[in-house]
Tab-separated table of C-alpha atoms in Angstrom:
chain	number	residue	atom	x	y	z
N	1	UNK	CA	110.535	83.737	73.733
N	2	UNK	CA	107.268	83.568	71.774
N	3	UNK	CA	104.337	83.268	75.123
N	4	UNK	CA	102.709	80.334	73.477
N	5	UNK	CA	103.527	76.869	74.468
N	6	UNK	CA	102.715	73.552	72.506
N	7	UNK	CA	103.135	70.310	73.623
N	8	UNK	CA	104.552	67.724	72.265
N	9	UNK	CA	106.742	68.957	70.200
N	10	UNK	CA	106.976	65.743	67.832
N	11	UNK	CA	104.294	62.762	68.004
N	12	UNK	CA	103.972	59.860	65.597
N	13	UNK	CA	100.421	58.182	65.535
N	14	UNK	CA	98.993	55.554	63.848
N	15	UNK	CA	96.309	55.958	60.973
N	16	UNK	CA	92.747	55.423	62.823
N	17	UNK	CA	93.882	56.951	66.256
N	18	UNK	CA	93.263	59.745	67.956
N	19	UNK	CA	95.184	62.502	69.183
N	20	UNK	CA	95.179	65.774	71.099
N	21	UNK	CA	97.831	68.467	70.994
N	22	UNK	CA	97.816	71.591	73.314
N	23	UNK	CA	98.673	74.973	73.424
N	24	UNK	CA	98.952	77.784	76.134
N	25	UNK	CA	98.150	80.821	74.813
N	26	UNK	CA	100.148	84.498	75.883
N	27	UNK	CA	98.808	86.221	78.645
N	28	UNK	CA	96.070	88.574	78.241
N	29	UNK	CA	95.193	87.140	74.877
N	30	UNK	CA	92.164	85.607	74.504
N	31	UNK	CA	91.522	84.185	70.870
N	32	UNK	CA	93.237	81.592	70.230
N	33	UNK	CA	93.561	79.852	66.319
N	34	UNK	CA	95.130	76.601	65.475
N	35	UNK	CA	96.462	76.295	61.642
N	36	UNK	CA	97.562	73.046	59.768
N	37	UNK	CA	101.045	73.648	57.522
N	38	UNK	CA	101.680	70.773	55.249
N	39	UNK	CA	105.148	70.375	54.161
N	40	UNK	CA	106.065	73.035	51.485
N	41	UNK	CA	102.757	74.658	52.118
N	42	UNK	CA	101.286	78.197	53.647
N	43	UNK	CA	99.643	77.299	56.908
N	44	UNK	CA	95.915	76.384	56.739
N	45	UNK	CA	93.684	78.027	58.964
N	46	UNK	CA	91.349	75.264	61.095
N	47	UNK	CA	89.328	76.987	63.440
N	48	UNK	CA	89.498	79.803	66.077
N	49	UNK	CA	88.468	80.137	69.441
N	50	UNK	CA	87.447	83.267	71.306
N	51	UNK	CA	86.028	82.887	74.954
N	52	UNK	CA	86.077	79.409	74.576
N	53	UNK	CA	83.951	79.669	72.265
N	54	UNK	CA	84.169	78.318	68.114
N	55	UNK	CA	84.296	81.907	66.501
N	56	UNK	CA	85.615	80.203	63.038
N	57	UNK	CA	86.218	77.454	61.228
N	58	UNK	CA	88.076	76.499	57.911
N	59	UNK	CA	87.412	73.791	55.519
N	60	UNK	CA	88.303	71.079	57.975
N	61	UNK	CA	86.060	68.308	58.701
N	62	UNK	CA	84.851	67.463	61.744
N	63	UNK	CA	86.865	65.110	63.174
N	64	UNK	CA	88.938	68.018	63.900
N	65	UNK	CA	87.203	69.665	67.020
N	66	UNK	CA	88.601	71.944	69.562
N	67	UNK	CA	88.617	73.668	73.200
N	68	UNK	CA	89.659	76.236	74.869
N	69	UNK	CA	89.613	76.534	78.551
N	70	UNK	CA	88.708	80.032	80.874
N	71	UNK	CA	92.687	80.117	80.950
N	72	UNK	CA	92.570	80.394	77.381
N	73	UNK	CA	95.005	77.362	77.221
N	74	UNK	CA	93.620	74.909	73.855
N	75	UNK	CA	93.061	71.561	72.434
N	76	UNK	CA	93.263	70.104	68.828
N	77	UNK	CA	91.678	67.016	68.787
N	78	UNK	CA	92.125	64.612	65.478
N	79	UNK	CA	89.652	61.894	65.832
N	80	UNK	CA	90.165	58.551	63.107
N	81	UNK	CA	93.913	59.790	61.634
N	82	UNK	CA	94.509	59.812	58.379
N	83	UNK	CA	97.902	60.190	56.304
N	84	UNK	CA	97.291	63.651	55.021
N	85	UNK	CA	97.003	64.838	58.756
N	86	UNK	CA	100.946	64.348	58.683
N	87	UNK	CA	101.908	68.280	58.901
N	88	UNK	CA	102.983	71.054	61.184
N	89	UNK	CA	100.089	72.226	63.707
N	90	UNK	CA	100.735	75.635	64.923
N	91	UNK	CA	98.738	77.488	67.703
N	92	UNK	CA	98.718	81.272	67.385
N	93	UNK	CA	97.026	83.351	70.227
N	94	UNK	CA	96.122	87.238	69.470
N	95	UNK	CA	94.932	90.408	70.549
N	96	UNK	CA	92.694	92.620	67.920
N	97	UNK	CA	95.167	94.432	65.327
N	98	UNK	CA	98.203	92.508	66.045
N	99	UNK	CA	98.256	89.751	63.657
N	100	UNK	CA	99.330	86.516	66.077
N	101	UNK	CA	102.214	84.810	68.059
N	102	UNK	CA	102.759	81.520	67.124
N	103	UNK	CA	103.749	78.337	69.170
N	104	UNK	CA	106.681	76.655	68.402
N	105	UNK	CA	104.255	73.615	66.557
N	106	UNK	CA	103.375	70.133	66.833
N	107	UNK	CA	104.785	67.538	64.265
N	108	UNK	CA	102.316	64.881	63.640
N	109	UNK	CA	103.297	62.049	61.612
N	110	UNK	CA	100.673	59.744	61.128
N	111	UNK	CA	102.084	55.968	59.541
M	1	UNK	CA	87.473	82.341	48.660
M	2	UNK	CA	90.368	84.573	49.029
M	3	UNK	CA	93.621	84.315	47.240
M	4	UNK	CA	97.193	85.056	48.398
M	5	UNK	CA	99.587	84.376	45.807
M	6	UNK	CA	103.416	85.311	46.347
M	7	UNK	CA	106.312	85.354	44.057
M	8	UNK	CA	109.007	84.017	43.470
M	9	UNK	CA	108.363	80.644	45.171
M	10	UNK	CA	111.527	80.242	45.394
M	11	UNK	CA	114.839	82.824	45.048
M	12	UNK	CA	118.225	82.554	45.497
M	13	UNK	CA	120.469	85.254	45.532
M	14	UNK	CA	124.002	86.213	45.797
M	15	UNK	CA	124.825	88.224	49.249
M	16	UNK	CA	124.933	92.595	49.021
M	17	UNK	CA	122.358	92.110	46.561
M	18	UNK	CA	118.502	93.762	46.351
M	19	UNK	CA	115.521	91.958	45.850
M	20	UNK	CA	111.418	92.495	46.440
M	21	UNK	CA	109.025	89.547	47.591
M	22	UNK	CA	105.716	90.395	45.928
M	23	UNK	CA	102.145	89.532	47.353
M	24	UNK	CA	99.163	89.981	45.785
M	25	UNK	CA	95.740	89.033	47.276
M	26	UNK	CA	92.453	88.785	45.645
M	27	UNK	CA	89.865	90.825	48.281
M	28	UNK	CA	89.563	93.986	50.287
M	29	UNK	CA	91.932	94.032	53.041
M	30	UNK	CA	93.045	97.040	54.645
M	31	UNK	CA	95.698	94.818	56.586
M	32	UNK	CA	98.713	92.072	55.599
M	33	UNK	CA	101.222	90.667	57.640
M	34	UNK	CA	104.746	89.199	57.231
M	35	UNK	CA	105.726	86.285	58.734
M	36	UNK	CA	109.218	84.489	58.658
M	37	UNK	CA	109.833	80.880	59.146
M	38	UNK	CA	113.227	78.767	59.145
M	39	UNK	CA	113.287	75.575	58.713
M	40	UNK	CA	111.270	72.988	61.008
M	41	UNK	CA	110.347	75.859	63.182
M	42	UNK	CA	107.751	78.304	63.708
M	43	UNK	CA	106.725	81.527	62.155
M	44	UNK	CA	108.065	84.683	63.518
M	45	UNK	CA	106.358	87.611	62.284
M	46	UNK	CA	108.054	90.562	60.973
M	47	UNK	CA	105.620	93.303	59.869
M	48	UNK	CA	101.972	94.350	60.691
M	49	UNK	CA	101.226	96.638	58.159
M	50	UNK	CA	98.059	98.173	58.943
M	51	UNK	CA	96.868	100.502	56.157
M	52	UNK	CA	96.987	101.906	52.458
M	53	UNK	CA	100.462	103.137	51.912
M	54	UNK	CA	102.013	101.767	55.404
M	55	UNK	CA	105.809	101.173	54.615
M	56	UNK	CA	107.876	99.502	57.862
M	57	UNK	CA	111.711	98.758	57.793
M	58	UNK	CA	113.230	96.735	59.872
M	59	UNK	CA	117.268	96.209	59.006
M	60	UNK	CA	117.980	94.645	55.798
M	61	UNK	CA	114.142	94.155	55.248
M	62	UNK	CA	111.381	96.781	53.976
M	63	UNK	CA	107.553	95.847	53.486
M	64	UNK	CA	104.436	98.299	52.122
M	65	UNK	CA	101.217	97.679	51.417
M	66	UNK	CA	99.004	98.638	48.233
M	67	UNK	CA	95.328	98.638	49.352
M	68	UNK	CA	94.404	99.563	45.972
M	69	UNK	CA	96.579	97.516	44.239
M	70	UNK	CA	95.997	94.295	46.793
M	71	UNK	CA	99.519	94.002	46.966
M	72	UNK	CA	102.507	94.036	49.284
M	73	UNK	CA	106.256	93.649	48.472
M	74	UNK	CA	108.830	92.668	51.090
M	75	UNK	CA	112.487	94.460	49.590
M	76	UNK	CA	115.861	92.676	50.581
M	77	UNK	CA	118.679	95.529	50.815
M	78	UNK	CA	122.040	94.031	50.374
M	79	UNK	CA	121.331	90.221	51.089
M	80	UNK	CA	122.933	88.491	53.746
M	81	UNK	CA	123.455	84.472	54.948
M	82	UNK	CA	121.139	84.904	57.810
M	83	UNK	CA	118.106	86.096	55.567
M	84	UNK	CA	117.749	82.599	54.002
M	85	UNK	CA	114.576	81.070	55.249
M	86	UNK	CA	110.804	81.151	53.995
M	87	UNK	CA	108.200	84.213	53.738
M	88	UNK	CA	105.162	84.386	54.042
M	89	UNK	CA	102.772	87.360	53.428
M	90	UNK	CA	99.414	87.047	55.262
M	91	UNK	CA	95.530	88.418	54.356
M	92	UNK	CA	92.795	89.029	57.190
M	93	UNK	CA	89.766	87.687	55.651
M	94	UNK	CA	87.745	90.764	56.627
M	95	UNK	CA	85.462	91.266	59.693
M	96	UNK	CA	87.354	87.867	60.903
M	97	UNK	CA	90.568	87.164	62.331
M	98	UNK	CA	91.217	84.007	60.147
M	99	UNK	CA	94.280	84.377	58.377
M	100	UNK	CA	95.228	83.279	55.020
M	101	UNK	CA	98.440	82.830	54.218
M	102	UNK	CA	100.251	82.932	50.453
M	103	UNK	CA	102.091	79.984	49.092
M	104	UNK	CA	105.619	81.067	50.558
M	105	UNK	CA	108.920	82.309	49.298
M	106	UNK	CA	111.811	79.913	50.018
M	107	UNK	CA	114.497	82.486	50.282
M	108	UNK	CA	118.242	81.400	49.944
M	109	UNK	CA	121.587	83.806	50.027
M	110	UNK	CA	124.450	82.473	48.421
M	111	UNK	CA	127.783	83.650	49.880
């Protein structure tokens, strides 16, 4: 069992919409990074969160914008869809050293 | 911006045979991890290789790393069924703990 929960596990949205996907992160670990896979692609890191605060971003834009909460639980909030957000969105929490665990992901397909 | 390129893309093999997964990455890292993935779920990671010359084994899988070199392989011993799924090799971007991740290796094992 990996520690780190997403939810949902599928979601289909509509281009313009918003969404939010969550994540609860292992115990004990408090950085938590969220990563866009495309189909057929590496995952893409978005941004990371450490103490609930931003401690990273990638080349997102910023309609994607996140939280993390003093449980260290997350949110990835999409704002104004688009058709290339359609990919796997994975949650990974960490401790220093030990690369990350990974959620089981969120499918978003945006129509 | 840092590069991780992997190759093959893609492999397939025939079962009991030997093959190596390379990854090369384009900056300083003293760290690279190995991450497995099947298809439509998650990644599960398989090595944290932590320094020059680190070599880990773990059954029918081996990985090192190459500081010097900027590369890691990942060997396959003797092939089997359950192997087939995707790799992916994984680059610290340094002082950070934002991943990047290579392109994948979409591994299959013929019977």
């Amino acid at each position: 069992e990996t520690g780190v929960t997403q939810s949902p596990t599928h979601l289909i949205k509509t281009r313009g919409q918003q969404v939010t996907l969550r994540c609860s992160s292992q115990s004990g670990h408090n950085t938590v990074s969220w990563y866009q896979q495309a189909l057929g692609q590496g995952p893409q890191f978005i941004f990371q969160y450490y103490r609930e605060e931003e401690n990273g971003r990638g080349n997102f834009p910023p309609r994607f914008s996140g939280l993390q909460f003093p449980n260290y639980s997350s949110e990835l909030n999409v704002n104004a869809l688009e058709l290339d957000d359609s990919a796997l969105y994975l949650c990974a929490s960490s401790l220093p050293r030990y690369g990350y665990t990974f959620g089981s992901g969120t499918r978003l397909t945006v129509v | 911006e840092l590069k991780v390129e992997q190759n093959p893309l893609f492999l397939s093999m025939q079962e009991g045979k030997n093959y190596t997964i390379y990854c090369n990455y384009s900056t300083t890292s003293d760290r690279l991890y190995w991450y497995r993935q099947d298809p439509g779920k998650s990644l599960e990671s398989l090595f944290v290789l932590l320094s020059n010359g680190a070599v880990k084994q773990e059954g029918r899988l081996m990985a090192s790393l190459d500081t010097k070199a900027r590369l890691s392989t990942l060997h396959i011993t003797a092939a089997v069924h359950d192997l087939s799924a995707t790799y992916f090799c994984a680059v610290p971007l340094p002082l950070r703990n934002q991943f990047y991740f290579g392109t994948g290796t979409s591994l299959t094992v013929i019977p």
